[in-house]
Amino acid sequence: MFSPKMQDYVFGLLSLICSLKGLSCTPWTMNVQDQVNGTLGQYVILPCIFTHPKQNSYTGEINIKWMQGNIHEPIVQCTFYNKTKGQDGKCIYSKSSERLLLQGNHRNGDISLRINNLQFTDASQYTCRVELDYNQFNKHTTLNINAPAQILSLCLDLDVLKVKCIAQGNPIPEVKWTSSSGPLEHFPIKTVHRVISSVPFSDQDVYTCQAVNSLGQDQITYPPNQNSSLSLSLMTGILGFLLLLGLVAFILNVVRRRQSARRVMLQDMGVQRVKTSIYQANETVYANISTCPAGETRQVDVYSTGALREEGKEEMIPRAQKNRPSRPPGPPPVIGEK
């Protein structure tokens, strides 16, 4: 397989021969960008537009492949037909390439690749290749991923009692430490897109980690903003107090209801006792009234059962007798035996 430069030289030579012989021949062309810059989390389009010598007469298959890095397994592979009314064709994407999409119209020679939600791992060399029945052609483009400085975490490492800051970005950011005592010296550890830095911790200080690169900056303070913590604590206290008031009101309401129910129950019991006493008294009064046989009259004294207990004996207390009419003079009436 020829290198891209050799392919350009060969097809340039063919174009020259065609021109000298007065023939109309279209050379292979493929337009790509040597460098493409994308932003972390955004999308990018890798342009690839081609023409081939049989552009107007070719009716066979057009196989399109996009490959990443040195891996020959394509991340995108599509098959089309160079016919106006032919079938549309199909594309196969690798399992790890859900973010990839073939962009453009292949009938116009546009087979650009779109990559969504860019990650640092997408930064690589990409190869755009076209394979026809009679020949193939490819070119390379390099994708760079840029990212503004961003602090991923700022925390206290209890194992070494240090405040650790982790930042990322491309270009790789510079990290600066400041505290309530002033600037702090530190020794950062840099990787491809990240930097890790730590400073000794003291509970008397407040620490700020700042990350800066040409695309932006970011900073975080440890411990977190004290005003925010105070506001959160105050709000939590107010909510707790309101919850306590609601609980007290609920308990008092339950107690009042129980007391009210108890009073009603006691009133009902008192009325029942009074009714029972009156019923028993009436029974006693009627039990002490003697009846006379028919045709006879008898003087009857009515007594109540006032419960005067003296030395264990119960006495009968006569009620006040009503005024009776005086008897006519004469011998006393004879009262029949009972």
PDB file of C-alpha atoms in Angstrom, residues 16 42 56-57 61 92-93 96 115 129 148 150 162 180 182 216 244 251:
ATOM      1  CA  LEU A  16      -0.448  14.941 -16.147  1.00  0.00           C
ATOM      2  CA  GLN A  42     -18.639  19.094  23.153  1.00  0.00           C
ATOM      3  CA  ASN A  56     -19.304   9.941 -13.239  1.00  0.00           C
ATOM      4  CA  SER A  57     -19.408   6.335 -14.429  1.00  0.00           C
ATOM      5  CA  GLU A  61     -19.868  -0.470  -4.130  1.00  0.00           C
ATOM      6  CA  ILE A  92     -21.698  -0.621  11.149  1.00  0.00           C
ATOM      7  CA  TYR A  93     -20.380   1.076  14.288  1.00  0.00           C
ATOM      8  CA  SER A  96     -17.586   1.360  21.942  1.00  0.00           C
ATOM      9  CA  ILE A 115     -17.923  12.606  17.453  1.00  0.00           C
ATOM     10  CA  ARG A 129     -10.439   5.537   3.793  1.00  0.00           C
ATOM     11  CA  PRO A 148     -10.364  24.746  30.402  1.00  0.00           C
ATOM     12  CA  GLN A 150     -11.222  22.477  36.233  1.00  0.00           C
ATOM     13  CA  LYS A 162      -2.832  17.031  53.977  1.00  0.00           C
ATOM     14  CA  SER A 180      -5.301  32.644  55.530  1.00  0.00           C
ATOM     15  CA  GLY A 182      -0.535  33.629  52.732  1.00  0.00           C
ATOM     16  CA  GLY A 216      -9.922  29.255  31.868  1.00  0.00           C
ATOM     17  CA  LEU A 244     -40.689  20.444  67.758  1.00  0.00           C
ATOM     18  CA  ILE A 251     -49.341  15.997  72.062  1.00  0.00           C
TER      19      ILE A 251
END
